[in-house]
């Protein structure tokens, strides 16, 4: 399931679930879980990285990026984020979660992470990914997500966790 924080607040899911919450790395903020109605939440992970790609900042790579007050390199998804993601997903739990919810702030990150998870677990995107608030949306098998950096970094992270 892919969701924004606003959509997740009203979505009732009564299956054992994992929640991956992605938020911006704003100064003086700590990651917090969004409001949710995941009645059988088994575990959660909060990650903070911006919805940016290197290509979007080629001419401003060394510049301070507002509102983050850091350079693009300092706020992008990193190998460490990807390793945390896969350590979280592959952790043994009882009962085994039926649903993974990936929540962002209504941008490109959640879809990119969901695509990477499906691709690395051998799941058919069109059958495995549901986008809250857009019942007609379908993930296509050959479609690349809008944020290629997050997708590629998340996929590479699978090899960091055994």
PDB file of C-alpha atoms in Angstrom:
ATOM      1  CA  UNK A   1       0.000   0.000   0.000  1.00  0.00           C
ATOM      2  CA  UNK A   2       1.299   3.441  -0.962  1.00  0.00           C
ATOM      3  CA  UNK A   3      -0.090   6.433   0.874  1.00  0.00           C
ATOM      4  CA  UNK A   4       0.368  10.034   1.866  1.00  0.00           C
ATOM      5  CA  UNK A   5       0.155  10.904   5.561  1.00  0.00           C
ATOM      6  CA  UNK A   6      -3.283  12.474   5.060  1.00  0.00           C
ATOM      7  CA  UNK A   7      -4.683   9.405   3.295  1.00  0.00           C
ATOM      8  CA  UNK A   8      -3.215   7.036   5.868  1.00  0.00           C
ATOM      9  CA  UNK A   9      -4.974   8.784   8.752  1.00  0.00           C
ATOM     10  CA  UNK A  10      -8.352   7.566   7.460  1.00  0.00           C
ATOM     11  CA  UNK A  11      -7.411   4.164   6.035  1.00  0.00           C
ATOM     12  CA  UNK A  12      -8.466   1.222   8.182  1.00  0.00           C
ATOM     13  CA  UNK A  13      -6.339  -1.871   7.623  1.00  0.00           C
ATOM     14  CA  UNK A  14      -7.194  -4.883   9.787  1.00  0.00           C
ATOM     15  CA  UNK A  15      -4.342  -7.133   8.668  1.00  0.00           C
ATOM     16  CA  UNK A  16      -0.920  -7.557  10.303  1.00  0.00           C
ATOM     17  CA  UNK A  17       1.015  -4.639   8.812  1.00  0.00           C
ATOM     18  CA  UNK A  18       4.380  -2.940   8.624  1.00  0.00           C
ATOM     19  CA  UNK A  19       4.571   0.834   8.250  1.00  0.00           C
ATOM     20  CA  UNK A  20       7.472   2.587   6.551  1.00  0.00           C
ATOM     21  CA  UNK A  21       7.096   6.321   7.064  1.00  0.00           C
ATOM     22  CA  UNK A  22       9.229   8.637   4.905  1.00  0.00           C
ATOM     23  CA  UNK A  23       9.490  12.291   5.837  1.00  0.00           C
ATOM     24  CA  UNK A  24      11.628  15.288   4.995  1.00  0.00           C
ATOM     25  CA  UNK A  25      14.869  15.799   6.951  1.00  0.00           C
ATOM     26  CA  UNK A  26      13.942  19.258   8.182  1.00  0.00           C
ATOM     27  CA  UNK A  27      16.180  21.013  10.706  1.00  0.00           C
ATOM     28  CA  UNK A  28      15.347  20.397  14.363  1.00  0.00           C
ATOM     29  CA  UNK A  29      12.818  17.661  13.643  1.00  0.00           C
ATOM     30  CA  UNK A  30      12.699  14.045  14.661  1.00  0.00           C
ATOM     31  CA  UNK A  31      10.852  11.459  12.616  1.00  0.00           C
ATOM     32  CA  UNK A  32       7.401  10.671  13.948  1.00  0.00           C
ATOM     33  CA  UNK A  33       4.808   8.152  12.860  1.00  0.00           C
ATOM     34  CA  UNK A  34       1.818   9.731  11.158  1.00  0.00           C
ATOM     35  CA  UNK A  35      -1.722   9.214  12.415  1.00  0.00           C
ATOM     36  CA  UNK A  36      -2.998   5.879  11.171  1.00  0.00           C
ATOM     37  CA  UNK A  37      -5.686   3.253  11.614  1.00  0.00           C
ATOM     38  CA  UNK A  38      -3.472   0.210  11.147  1.00  0.00           C
ATOM     39  CA  UNK A  39      -5.231  -1.888  13.758  1.00  0.00           C
ATOM     40  CA  UNK A  40      -2.674  -4.692  13.652  1.00  0.00           C
ATOM     41  CA  UNK A  41       0.539  -2.724  13.209  1.00  0.00           C
ATOM     42  CA  UNK A  42       3.375  -5.185  13.804  1.00  0.00           C
ATOM     43  CA  UNK A  43       6.270  -2.748  13.451  1.00  0.00           C
ATOM     44  CA  UNK A  44       7.224   0.613  12.000  1.00  0.00           C
ATOM     45  CA  UNK A  45      10.250   2.377  10.554  1.00  0.00           C
ATOM     46  CA  UNK A  46      10.743   6.115  10.125  1.00  0.00           C
ATOM     47  CA  UNK A  47      13.184   7.299   7.460  1.00  0.00           C
ATOM     48  CA  UNK A  48      14.108  10.889   6.701  1.00  0.00           C
ATOM     49  CA  UNK A  49      15.347  11.862   3.254  1.00  0.00           C
ATOM     50  CA  UNK A  50      14.237  14.405   0.675  1.00  0.00           C
ATOM     51  CA  UNK A  51      12.369  13.742  -2.554  1.00  0.00           C
ATOM     52  CA  UNK A  52      15.260  14.810  -4.776  1.00  0.00           C
ATOM     53  CA  UNK A  53      17.576  13.311  -7.380  1.00  0.00           C
ATOM     54  CA  UNK A  54      21.142  14.316  -8.210  1.00  0.00           C
ATOM     55  CA  UNK A  55      20.174  15.188 -11.798  1.00  0.00           C
ATOM     56  CA  UNK A  56      17.814  17.851 -10.498  1.00  0.00           C
ATOM     57  CA  UNK A  57      20.664  19.608  -8.680  1.00  0.00           C
ATOM     58  CA  UNK A  58      23.656  19.307 -11.009  1.00  0.00           C
ATOM     59  CA  UNK A  59      24.165  23.056 -11.101  1.00  0.00           C
ATOM     60  CA  UNK A  60      23.568  23.510  -7.376  1.00  0.00           C
ATOM     61  CA  UNK A  61      25.201  20.401  -5.862  1.00  0.00           C
ATOM     62  CA  UNK A  62      27.281  22.404  -3.372  1.00  0.00           C
ATOM     63  CA  UNK A  63      24.545  24.918  -2.562  1.00  0.00           C
ATOM     64  CA  UNK A  64      22.478  24.857   0.608  1.00  0.00           C
ATOM     65  CA  UNK A  65      19.033  23.515  -0.200  1.00  0.00           C
ATOM     66  CA  UNK A  66      16.118  25.160   1.565  1.00  0.00           C
ATOM     67  CA  UNK A  67      14.187  24.300   3.687  1.00  0.00           C
ATOM     68  CA  UNK A  68      16.663  21.566   4.678  1.00  0.00           C
ATOM     69  CA  UNK A  69      19.628  23.878   5.337  1.00  0.00           C
ATOM     70  CA  UNK A  70      21.946  21.221   3.886  1.00  0.00           C
ATOM     71  CA  UNK A  71      23.349  20.324   0.479  1.00  0.00           C
ATOM     72  CA  UNK A  72      21.432  17.973  -1.827  1.00  0.00           C
ATOM     73  CA  UNK A  73      23.941  15.198  -1.129  1.00  0.00           C
ATOM     74  CA  UNK A  74      23.247  15.471   2.609  1.00  0.00           C
ATOM     75  CA  UNK A  75      19.474  15.058   2.267  1.00  0.00           C
ATOM     76  CA  UNK A  76      19.164  12.424  -0.486  1.00  0.00           C
ATOM     77  CA  UNK A  77      18.325   8.784   0.183  1.00  0.00           C
ATOM     78  CA  UNK A  78      21.551   6.992   1.071  1.00  0.00           C
ATOM     79  CA  UNK A  79      22.881   3.477   1.231  1.00  0.00           C
ATOM     80  CA  UNK A  80      22.302   3.582   5.012  1.00  0.00           C
ATOM     81  CA  UNK A  81      18.610   4.364   4.505  1.00  0.00           C
ATOM     82  CA  UNK A  82      18.350   1.441   2.082  1.00  0.00           C
ATOM     83  CA  UNK A  83      20.073  -0.913   4.508  1.00  0.00           C
ATOM     84  CA  UNK A  84      17.678   0.118   7.308  1.00  0.00           C
ATOM     85  CA  UNK A  85      14.756  -0.415   4.930  1.00  0.00           C
ATOM     86  CA  UNK A  86      15.767  -3.977   4.054  1.00  0.00           C
ATOM     87  CA  UNK A  87      16.796  -4.893   7.602  1.00  0.00           C
ATOM     88  CA  UNK A  88      13.309  -3.831   8.658  1.00  0.00           C
ATOM     89  CA  UNK A  89      11.475  -5.668   5.865  1.00  0.00           C
ATOM     90  CA  UNK A  90      13.423  -8.919   6.250  1.00  0.00           C
ATOM     91  CA  UNK A  91      13.248  -9.054  10.058  1.00  0.00           C
ATOM     92  CA  UNK A  92      11.526 -12.247  11.256  1.00  0.00           C
ATOM     93  CA  UNK A  93       8.167 -11.581  12.922  1.00  0.00           C
ATOM     94  CA  UNK A  94       5.235 -13.655  14.150  1.00  0.00           C
ATOM     95  CA  UNK A  95       2.697 -13.387  12.740  1.00  0.00           C
ATOM     96  CA  UNK A  96       4.210 -12.601   9.367  1.00  0.00           C
ATOM     97  CA  UNK A  97       2.806  -9.238   8.198  1.00  0.00           C
ATOM     98  CA  UNK A  98       0.386  -9.371   5.264  1.00  0.00           C
ATOM     99  CA  UNK A  99       0.718  -5.704   4.282  1.00  0.00           C
ATOM    100  CA  UNK A 100       3.572  -3.251   3.931  1.00  0.00           C
ATOM    101  CA  UNK A 101       2.426   0.365   3.977  1.00  0.00           C
ATOM    102  CA  UNK A 102       4.864   2.913   2.542  1.00  0.00           C
ATOM    103  CA  UNK A 103       3.876   6.449   3.440  1.00  0.00           C
ATOM    104  CA  UNK A 104       5.384   9.716   2.262  1.00  0.00           C
ATOM    105  CA  UNK A 105       4.107  13.266   2.060  1.00  0.00           C
ATOM    106  CA  UNK A 106       2.221  12.790  -1.193  1.00  0.00           C
ATOM    107  CA  UNK A 107       5.310  12.936  -3.391  1.00  0.00           C
ATOM    108  CA  UNK A 108       7.473  10.408  -5.319  1.00  0.00           C
ATOM    109  CA  UNK A 109       9.267   8.535  -2.535  1.00  0.00           C
ATOM    110  CA  UNK A 110       6.660   5.965  -1.435  1.00  0.00           C
ATOM    111  CA  UNK A 111       5.958   4.753  -4.968  1.00  0.00           C
ATOM    112  CA  UNK A 112       9.685   4.441  -5.700  1.00  0.00           C
ATOM    113  CA  UNK A 113      10.253   2.403  -2.513  1.00  0.00           C
ATOM    114  CA  UNK A 114       7.201   0.211  -3.216  1.00  0.00           C
ATOM    115  CA  UNK A 115       8.462  -0.467  -6.764  1.00  0.00           C
ATOM    116  CA  UNK A 116      11.884  -1.427  -5.405  1.00  0.00           C
ATOM    117  CA  UNK A 117      10.397  -3.770  -2.795  1.00  0.00           C
ATOM    118  CA  UNK A 118       8.230  -5.506  -5.401  1.00  0.00           C
ATOM    119  CA  UNK A 119      11.085  -5.753  -7.880  1.00  0.00           C
ATOM    120  CA  UNK A 120      13.488  -7.261  -5.348  1.00  0.00           C
ATOM    121  CA  UNK A 121      10.928  -9.679  -3.865  1.00  0.00           C
ATOM    122  CA  UNK A 122       9.753 -10.830  -7.287  1.00  0.00           C
ATOM    123  CA  UNK A 123       6.198  -9.537  -6.829  1.00  0.00           C
ATOM    124  CA  UNK A 124       4.026  -8.314  -9.691  1.00  0.00           C
ATOM    125  CA  UNK A 125       3.676  -4.591  -9.150  1.00  0.00           C
ATOM    126  CA  UNK A 126       0.167  -4.443 -10.617  1.00  0.00           C
ATOM    127  CA  UNK A 127      -1.047  -7.030  -8.103  1.00  0.00           C
ATOM    128  CA  UNK A 128       1.015  -6.015  -5.088  1.00  0.00           C
ATOM    129  CA  UNK A 129       0.817  -2.202  -4.996  1.00  0.00           C
ATOM    130  CA  UNK A 130      -2.357  -0.340  -4.110  1.00  0.00           C
ATOM    131  CA  UNK A 131      -2.383   3.453  -3.964  1.00  0.00           C
ATOM    132  CA  UNK A 132      -4.733   4.870  -1.347  1.00  0.00           C
ATOM    133  CA  UNK A 133      -6.961   7.612  -2.696  1.00  0.00           C
ATOM    134  CA  UNK A 134      -6.505   6.582  -6.337  1.00  0.00           C
ATOM    135  CA  UNK A 135      -8.300   3.286  -6.943  1.00  0.00           C
ATOM    136  CA  UNK A 136      -7.789   3.540 -10.732  1.00  0.00           C
ATOM    137  CA  UNK A 137      -3.992   3.846 -10.488  1.00  0.00           C
ATOM    138  CA  UNK A 138      -2.027   0.764 -11.544  1.00  0.00           C
ATOM    139  CA  UNK A 139       1.682   0.095 -11.289  1.00  0.00           C
ATOM    140  CA  UNK A 140       2.939  -1.085 -14.644  1.00  0.00           C
ATOM    141  CA  UNK A 141       5.617  -3.800 -14.875  1.00  0.00           C
ATOM    142  CA  UNK A 142       8.061  -1.853 -17.049  1.00  0.00           C
ATOM    143  CA  UNK A 143       7.310   1.621 -15.720  1.00  0.00           C
ATOM    144  CA  UNK A 144      10.109   3.452 -13.953  1.00  0.00           C
ATOM    145  CA  UNK A 145       9.150   5.544 -10.952  1.00  0.00           C
ATOM    146  CA  UNK A 146       9.436   9.323 -11.051  1.00  0.00           C
ATOM    147  CA  UNK A 147      12.255   9.294  -8.471  1.00  0.00           C
ATOM    148  CA  UNK A 148      14.824   6.961 -10.025  1.00  0.00           C
ATOM    149  CA  UNK A 149      17.408   7.673  -7.331  1.00  0.00           C
ATOM    150  CA  UNK A 150      15.175   6.393  -4.521  1.00  0.00           C
ATOM    151  CA  UNK A 151      14.148   3.336  -6.578  1.00  0.00           C
ATOM    152  CA  UNK A 152      17.719   2.418  -7.537  1.00  0.00           C
ATOM    153  CA  UNK A 153      19.137   3.073  -4.054  1.00  0.00           C
ATOM    154  CA  UNK A 154      16.398   1.001  -2.418  1.00  0.00           C
ATOM    155  CA  UNK A 155      16.983  -1.871  -4.853  1.00  0.00           C
ATOM    156  CA  UNK A 156      20.742  -1.841  -4.280  1.00  0.00           C
ATOM    157  CA  UNK A 157      20.135  -1.896  -0.542  1.00  0.00           C
ATOM    158  CA  UNK A 158      18.685  -5.399  -0.746  1.00  0.00           C
ATOM    159  CA  UNK A 159      22.181  -6.773  -1.322  1.00  0.00           C
ATOM    160  CA  UNK A 160      23.396  -5.196   1.928  1.00  0.00           C
ATOM    161  CA  UNK A 161      21.175  -7.372   4.128  1.00  0.00           C
ATOM    162  CA  UNK A 162      21.323 -11.166   4.372  1.00  0.00           C
TER     163      UNK A 162
END
